[in-house]
Short mmCIF file of C-alpha atoms in Angstrom, two decimals:
data_model
loop_
_atom_site.label_atom_id
_atom_site.label_comp_id
_atom_site.label_asym_id
_atom_site.label_seq_id
_atom_site.Cartn_x
_atom_site.Cartn_y
_atom_site.Cartn_z
CA UNK A 54 101.48 131.61 88.42
CA UNK A 55 99.88 132.98 85.80
CA UNK A 56 97.03 130.55 83.22
CA UNK A 57 99.33 132.55 80.35
CA UNK A 58 103.24 132.35 82.21
CA UNK A 59 102.22 128.30 82.30
CA UNK A 60 100.66 128.37 78.49
CA UNK A 61 104.49 129.88 77.67
CA UNK A 62 106.53 127.46 80.30
CA UNK A 63 105.11 124.58 78.96
CA UNK A 64 105.90 125.83 74.90
CA UNK A 65 109.05 126.59 75.10
CA UNK A 66 110.48 123.65 77.15
CA UNK A 67 108.08 121.91 74.14
CA UNK A 68 110.30 123.47 71.81
CA UNK A 69 113.37 122.38 73.35
CA UNK A 70 113.76 125.60 74.86
CA UNK A 71 115.40 126.60 77.58
CA UNK A 72 113.57 129.26 79.63
CA UNK A 73 112.96 130.79 83.65
CA UNK A 74 110.82 132.11 85.73
CA UNK A 75 112.12 134.65 87.99
CA UNK A 76 109.21 135.11 90.55
CA UNK A 77 109.40 138.01 92.90
CA UNK A 78 108.78 136.24 96.38
CA UNK A 79 106.99 138.67 98.35
CA UNK A 80 104.14 139.39 96.25
CA UNK A 81 104.12 136.21 93.74
CA UNK A 82 105.26 138.84 91.08
CA UNK A 83 106.39 136.62 87.80
CA UNK A 84 108.21 137.53 84.58
CA UNK A 85 109.65 134.53 81.79
CA UNK A 86 113.17 135.05 81.00
CA UNK A 87 115.18 133.63 77.43
CA UNK A 88 118.11 132.90 79.01
CA UNK A 89 120.15 132.34 75.98
CA UNK A 90 118.91 136.27 74.38
CA UNK A 91 118.11 138.43 77.54
CA UNK A 92 120.71 140.65 78.21
CA UNK A 93 119.58 142.29 81.08
CA UNK A 94 121.13 142.11 84.57
CA UNK A 95 117.96 139.50 85.08
CA UNK A 96 119.16 137.82 82.12
CA UNK A 97 122.13 137.24 82.86
CA UNK A 98 122.01 135.52 86.00
CA UNK A 99 118.90 133.72 84.36
CA UNK A 100 121.73 132.36 82.37
CA UNK A 101 123.94 130.92 84.98
CA UNK A 102 120.96 129.74 86.67
CA UNK A 103 119.70 127.94 83.26
CA UNK A 104 123.49 127.05 82.85
CA UNK A 105 124.06 125.04 86.04
CA UNK A 106 120.94 124.14 85.61
CA UNK A 107 120.02 125.77 89.15
CA UNK A 108 117.23 127.16 90.82
CA UNK A 109 118.66 130.22 92.62
CA UNK A 110 117.89 133.84 94.59
CA UNK A 111 119.88 136.55 93.11
CA UNK A 112 119.14 140.19 94.16
CA UNK A 113 119.35 142.15 90.95
CA UNK A 114 118.73 146.10 91.30
CA UNK A 115 118.29 145.86 94.58
CA UNK A 116 114.54 143.40 93.88
CA UNK A 117 115.02 140.41 94.84
CA UNK A 118 114.27 136.85 93.05
CA UNK A 119 114.06 133.50 92.75
CA UNK A 120 115.18 132.38 89.41
CA UNK A 121 113.44 128.90 88.17
CA UNK A 122 114.76 126.97 85.78
CA UNK A 123 113.33 125.27 83.57
CA UNK A 124 115.62 123.07 80.92
CA UNK A 125 114.79 121.04 78.67
CA UNK A 126 115.08 117.12 78.82
CA UNK A 127 118.18 115.49 78.70
CA UNK A 128 119.45 114.04 75.60
CA UNK A 129 120.27 110.89 75.08
CA UNK A 130 122.19 109.18 71.78
CA UNK A 131 122.92 105.07 71.74
CA UNK A 132 124.73 104.33 68.75
CA UNK A 133 124.46 100.07 68.31
CA UNK A 134 121.20 99.01 68.83
CA UNK A 135 122.76 95.89 70.63
CA UNK A 136 121.27 94.27 73.72
CA UNK A 137 122.65 96.50 76.51
CA UNK A 138 121.23 99.54 74.47
CA UNK A 139 117.69 97.88 74.97
CA UNK A 140 117.69 98.14 79.08
CA UNK A 141 119.74 101.27 78.99
CA UNK A 142 117.28 102.75 76.22
CA UNK A 143 114.32 102.31 78.76
CA UNK A 144 115.82 103.56 82.16
CA UNK A 145 117.12 106.72 80.97
CA UNK A 146 113.26 107.34 79.76
CA UNK A 147 113.46 106.93 83.07
CA UNK A 148 115.69 109.12 84.34
CA UNK A 149 114.16 111.51 81.87
CA UNK A 150 116.53 111.53 79.13
CA UNK A 151 114.94 111.78 75.35
CA UNK A 152 116.67 109.09 73.83
CA UNK A 153 116.99 107.96 70.32
CA UNK A 154 119.27 104.74 69.01
CA UNK A 155 121.49 105.26 66.31
CA UNK A 156 121.86 101.62 63.63
CA UNK A 157 122.27 101.86 60.67
CA UNK A 158 121.91 97.61 60.57
CA UNK A 159 117.77 97.48 60.21
CA UNK A 160 117.85 94.49 61.31
CA UNK A 161 119.33 95.86 65.10
CA UNK A 162 117.55 98.98 65.10
CA UNK A 163 113.66 97.82 65.13
CA UNK A 164 110.64 98.88 66.54
CA UNK A 165 109.93 95.30 67.72
CA UNK A 166 113.65 95.46 69.62
CA UNK A 167 112.32 98.68 70.67
CA UNK A 168 109.06 99.50 71.86
CA UNK A 169 108.17 103.22 71.50
CA UNK A 170 111.76 104.51 71.42
CA UNK A 171 113.31 107.32 68.42
CA UNK A 172 114.92 104.43 66.24
CA UNK A 173 117.68 106.14 63.69
CA UNK A 174 118.97 103.52 60.30
CA UNK A 175 121.27 106.57 59.82
CA UNK A 176 124.37 106.16 59.61
CA UNK A 177 126.04 108.04 63.17
CA UNK A 178 127.16 111.07 61.49
CA UNK A 179 124.37 112.31 59.08
CA UNK A 180 122.33 111.66 61.77
CA UNK A 181 124.17 113.70 64.67
CA UNK A 182 124.38 116.39 61.89
CA UNK A 183 120.64 116.15 61.92
CA UNK A 184 120.00 116.82 65.39
CA UNK A 185 122.63 118.12 66.94
CA UNK A 186 124.55 117.17 69.93
CA UNK A 187 123.94 119.91 72.60
CA UNK A 188 125.55 120.61 76.28
CA UNK A 189 122.87 118.52 77.69
CA UNK A 190 123.66 115.53 75.26
CA UNK A 191 125.53 111.99 76.46
CA UNK A 192 126.21 109.93 73.62
CA UNK A 193 127.10 106.35 74.36
CA UNK A 194 128.85 104.17 71.43
CA UNK A 195 128.31 100.20 71.90
CA UNK A 196 128.87 98.27 68.47
CA UNK A 197 132.83 98.38 69.06
CA UNK A 198 133.00 98.09 65.26
CA UNK A 199 135.04 101.35 64.17
CA UNK A 200 133.48 101.56 60.84
CA UNK A 201 130.17 102.90 63.20
CA UNK A 202 131.60 103.97 66.21
CA UNK A 203 134.28 106.32 64.88
CA UNK A 204 132.33 108.77 62.80
CA UNK A 205 130.25 109.43 65.84
CA UNK A 206 133.07 109.50 67.60
CA UNK A 207 134.81 112.18 65.72
CA UNK A 208 131.15 114.66 66.08
CA UNK A 209 131.22 113.88 70.02
CA UNK A 210 134.36 115.43 70.24
CA UNK A 211 134.38 117.99 68.06
CA UNK A 212 130.62 119.12 70.10
CA UNK A 213 130.24 120.31 73.87
CA UNK A 214 128.01 116.89 74.97
CA UNK A 215 128.38 116.49 78.65
CA UNK A 216 129.18 112.31 78.18
CA UNK A 217 130.33 110.22 75.85
CA UNK A 218 130.81 106.72 76.89
CA UNK A 219 132.57 103.84 74.08
CA UNK A 220 132.13 99.91 75.05
CA UNK A 221 135.22 98.01 74.54
CA UNK A 222 138.00 97.01 77.09
CA UNK A 223 141.10 98.56 77.53
CA UNK A 224 143.21 97.23 74.39
CA UNK A 225 140.06 98.57 72.29
CA UNK A 226 140.16 101.66 73.82
CA UNK A 227 143.52 102.13 73.12
CA UNK A 228 143.07 101.10 69.76
CA UNK A 229 139.99 103.79 69.59
CA UNK A 230 142.20 106.62 71.05
CA UNK A 231 144.91 106.14 68.71
CA UNK A 232 142.82 106.72 65.66
CA UNK A 233 141.15 109.24 67.24
CA UNK A 234 145.17 110.71 67.69
CA UNK A 235 145.03 109.78 64.46
CA UNK A 236 142.39 112.70 63.42
CA UNK A 237 143.95 115.04 64.98
CA UNK A 238 142.36 115.02 68.64
CA UNK A 239 144.16 115.99 71.70
CA UNK A 240 145.43 113.86 74.57
CA UNK A 241 142.56 116.56 76.88
CA UNK A 242 139.97 115.56 73.62
CA UNK A 243 140.72 111.96 73.94
CA UNK A 244 140.25 112.25 77.79
CA UNK A 245 137.31 113.04 77.30
CA UNK A 246 135.82 109.48 76.22
CA UNK A 247 135.15 107.14 78.78
CA UNK A 248 135.89 103.83 77.87
CA UNK A 249 135.96 100.80 79.23
CA UNK A 250 132.29 102.44 79.97
CA UNK A 251 130.11 101.90 83.53
CA UNK A 252 131.48 103.00 86.61
CA UNK A 253 133.52 99.95 88.35
CA UNK A 254 130.19 98.03 90.03
CA UNK A 255 130.62 94.66 89.04
CA UNK A 256 128.25 94.74 85.78
CA UNK A 257 128.11 91.60 84.42
CA UNK A 258 123.65 90.68 82.63
CA UNK A 259 122.97 93.59 79.84
CA UNK A 260 120.51 94.97 82.22
CA UNK A 261 123.30 95.84 84.50
CA UNK A 262 125.88 97.21 82.58
CA UNK A 263 122.82 99.79 81.86
CA UNK A 264 123.17 100.65 85.48
CA UNK A 265 126.54 101.49 85.40
CA UNK A 266 126.87 103.37 82.58
CA UNK A 267 123.71 105.96 83.22
CA UNK A 268 124.60 105.99 87.23
CA UNK A 269 128.66 107.34 85.13
CA UNK A 270 126.45 109.07 83.05
CA UNK A 271 124.80 110.63 86.05
CA UNK A 272 128.30 111.20 87.83
CA UNK A 273 129.47 113.75 84.90
CA UNK A 274 126.34 115.76 84.35
CA UNK A 275 126.35 116.37 88.14
CA UNK A 276 129.42 115.86 89.94
CA UNK A 277 130.46 114.01 93.29
CA UNK A 278 128.53 114.58 96.45
CA UNK A 279 129.49 117.61 98.19
CA UNK B 1150 111.58 107.42 74.02
CA UNK B 1151 110.50 110.96 75.40
CA UNK B 1152 111.43 111.73 79.07
CA UNK B 1153 108.92 109.65 80.65
CA UNK B 1154 108.91 111.21 84.44
CA UNK B 1155 105.33 112.94 84.74
CA UNK B 1156 105.27 116.44 84.03
CA UNK B 1157 104.45 118.64 87.05
CA UNK B 1158 103.53 121.38 84.43
CA UNK B 1159 101.94 119.50 82.02
CA UNK B 1160 99.89 117.47 83.75
CA UNK B 1161 98.99 121.20 85.59
CA UNK B 1162 97.89 122.65 82.15
CA UNK B 1163 95.82 119.80 81.30
CA UNK B 1164 94.34 119.73 84.91
CA UNK B 1165 93.33 122.99 84.26
CA UNK B 1166 92.22 122.49 80.49
CA UNK B 1167 89.85 120.65 82.06
CA UNK B 1168 87.91 123.32 84.60
CA UNK B 1169 89.92 121.97 87.77
CA UNK B 1170 91.65 124.39 90.54
CA UNK B 1171 95.67 123.91 90.01
CA UNK B 1172 97.98 125.47 92.67
CA UNK B 1173 101.85 125.05 93.00
CA UNK B 1174 104.13 124.53 95.45
CA UNK B 1175 108.03 124.83 94.78
CA UNK B 1176 111.28 124.53 96.80
CA UNK B 1177 112.75 128.15 97.18
CA UNK B 1178 115.28 127.63 99.65
CA UNK B 1179 117.23 124.74 101.53
CA UNK B 1180 119.22 124.73 103.87
CA UNK B 1181 121.40 121.76 105.01
CA UNK B 1182 120.38 118.11 103.79
CA UNK B 1183 117.25 118.23 101.97
CA UNK B 1184 115.41 116.23 99.65
CA UNK B 1185 114.57 117.77 96.49
CA UNK B 1186 116.56 121.05 95.81
CA UNK B 1187 115.85 124.59 95.12
CA UNK B 1188 113.13 124.69 92.14
CA UNK B 1189 111.24 121.08 93.12
CA UNK B 1190 107.82 121.54 92.29
CA UNK B 1191 103.92 119.92 93.13
CA UNK B 1192 101.05 120.52 91.51
CA UNK B 1193 98.12 119.94 93.72
CA UNK B 1194 94.25 119.63 92.20
CA UNK B 1195 91.76 120.83 93.89
CA UNK B 1196 90.90 117.62 95.15
CA UNK B 1197 94.24 117.03 97.18
CA UNK B 1198 95.23 114.71 93.72
CA UNK B 1199 98.76 115.82 93.28
CA UNK B 1200 102.18 115.42 91.16
CA UNK B 1201 106.08 116.23 91.72
CA UNK B 1202 107.63 116.31 95.14
CA UNK B 1203 109.21 118.95 97.14
CA UNK B 1204 110.37 116.44 99.51
CA UNK B 1205 111.07 113.04 100.07
CA UNK B 1206 107.50 112.84 101.38
CA UNK B 1207 107.62 113.94 104.45
CA UNK B 1208 105.99 117.11 103.92
CA UNK B 1209 103.47 117.04 100.97
CA UNK B 1210 101.03 116.40 103.14
CA UNK B 1211 100.99 119.71 104.76
CA UNK B 1212 101.31 121.81 101.27
CA UNK B 1213 98.76 120.34 99.52
CA UNK B 1214 96.54 121.21 102.40
CA UNK B 1215 98.10 124.44 101.82
CA UNK B 1216 97.58 124.57 98.37
CA UNK B 1217 94.16 123.99 98.81
CA UNK B 1218 93.76 126.85 101.13
CA UNK B 1219 95.71 128.81 98.35
CA UNK B 1220 92.91 128.08 96.44
CA UNK B 1221 90.65 129.10 98.15
CA UNK B 1222 91.81 132.54 98.90
CA UNK B 1223 93.76 133.04 95.59
CA UNK B 1224 96.95 133.10 97.98
CA UNK B 1225 100.81 133.07 97.90
CA UNK B 1226 102.11 131.72 101.27
CA UNK B 1227 105.49 130.57 102.12
CA UNK B 1228 105.76 127.54 104.15
CA UNK B 1229 108.73 126.46 105.79
CA UNK B 1230 109.59 122.99 107.23
CA UNK B 1231 112.77 121.81 109.46
CA UNK B 1232 113.35 120.16 113.46
CA UNK B 1233 114.18 123.20 114.62
CA UNK B 1234 110.34 124.49 113.76
CA UNK B 1235 108.15 123.42 116.89
CA UNK B 1236 105.15 123.62 114.96
CA UNK B 1237 105.95 121.56 112.26
CA UNK B 1238 107.90 119.18 114.50
CA UNK B 1239 104.58 116.39 113.35
CA UNK B 1240 105.56 117.32 109.46
CA UNK B 1241 109.65 118.10 110.11
CA UNK B 1242 111.96 116.80 108.20
CA UNK B 1243 113.81 113.83 108.41
CA UNK B 1244 116.69 114.27 107.76
CA UNK B 1245 117.45 117.17 110.04
CA UNK B 1246 117.12 119.65 106.69
CA UNK B 1247 114.99 122.77 106.82
CA UNK B 1248 113.01 123.81 103.51
CA UNK B 1249 110.97 127.22 102.34
CA UNK B 1250 107.65 126.02 100.33
CA UNK B 1251 106.44 128.37 97.78
CA UNK B 1252 102.79 128.28 97.47
CA UNK B 1253 100.58 129.69 94.85
CA UNK B 1254 97.35 129.77 92.89
CA UNK B 1255 97.14 129.13 89.44
CA UNK B 1256 94.79 131.85 88.55
#
């Protein structure tokens, strides 16, 4: 790899852009591809690889390439700076997510409770307008207060984020679904909401619940073991 | 908080900035059950320090050795590891899979 290539890859990733290096394994020749703008045959193959988040071999115009995918970090939005958000934010950062917590209640979202985490005191819909959800985003609603959760849920359901989780009992979920139906969302839309949130692993403490949520996010992102 | 997994390419760039030599190892092919998917990377510094991984720790030692050689001669190489490979038996993969690793100096 050339030094210029390394700098270009790091620069793209630092600015939140996906980038692909096409590598000719026969001679080490390399070319950098923007998978979302390059419409050449190689560019389209790079787009597929980036979307699947999977580096892969391709043959294009009689040449064999290894497409190395460098996607920007995953994005996790936690709505509600509650107890579960404390372990969840730390664990998700370890798993490779950039984590941001949104809660207009300034007594909850404090740097003391969330050292080193990006905190927003805006209402969730405003915060999500500023930094929109992408296909590499997950959002977890933890307040179980409709006033705080619902505006975020509306934005999430309109986005193409890969995971939407919402804390609350089955009864709370039913009421939430009814409210979203009244907002005009279809049954198919509502099926995107994971609630009660998290995989069923008998979690009790906030940290254990965080494990179950992170596991469910991972499942949504990667699929089951083939 | 930003993702806190140690970043291979950022670390490699930092080492280069310090005037060190660096080589990269990338998993370019896997067969059967392998611990890390294609695209997984390791960066190796000229003193043998490394960041990242290409397996569950089974073959990193061999990759580091070839990375040090690549820094010396400036050439790329392809390494294959697997239980069927007699020569690599000592550093074979306990999981029974096979992987191909492309080693290249940063030039």
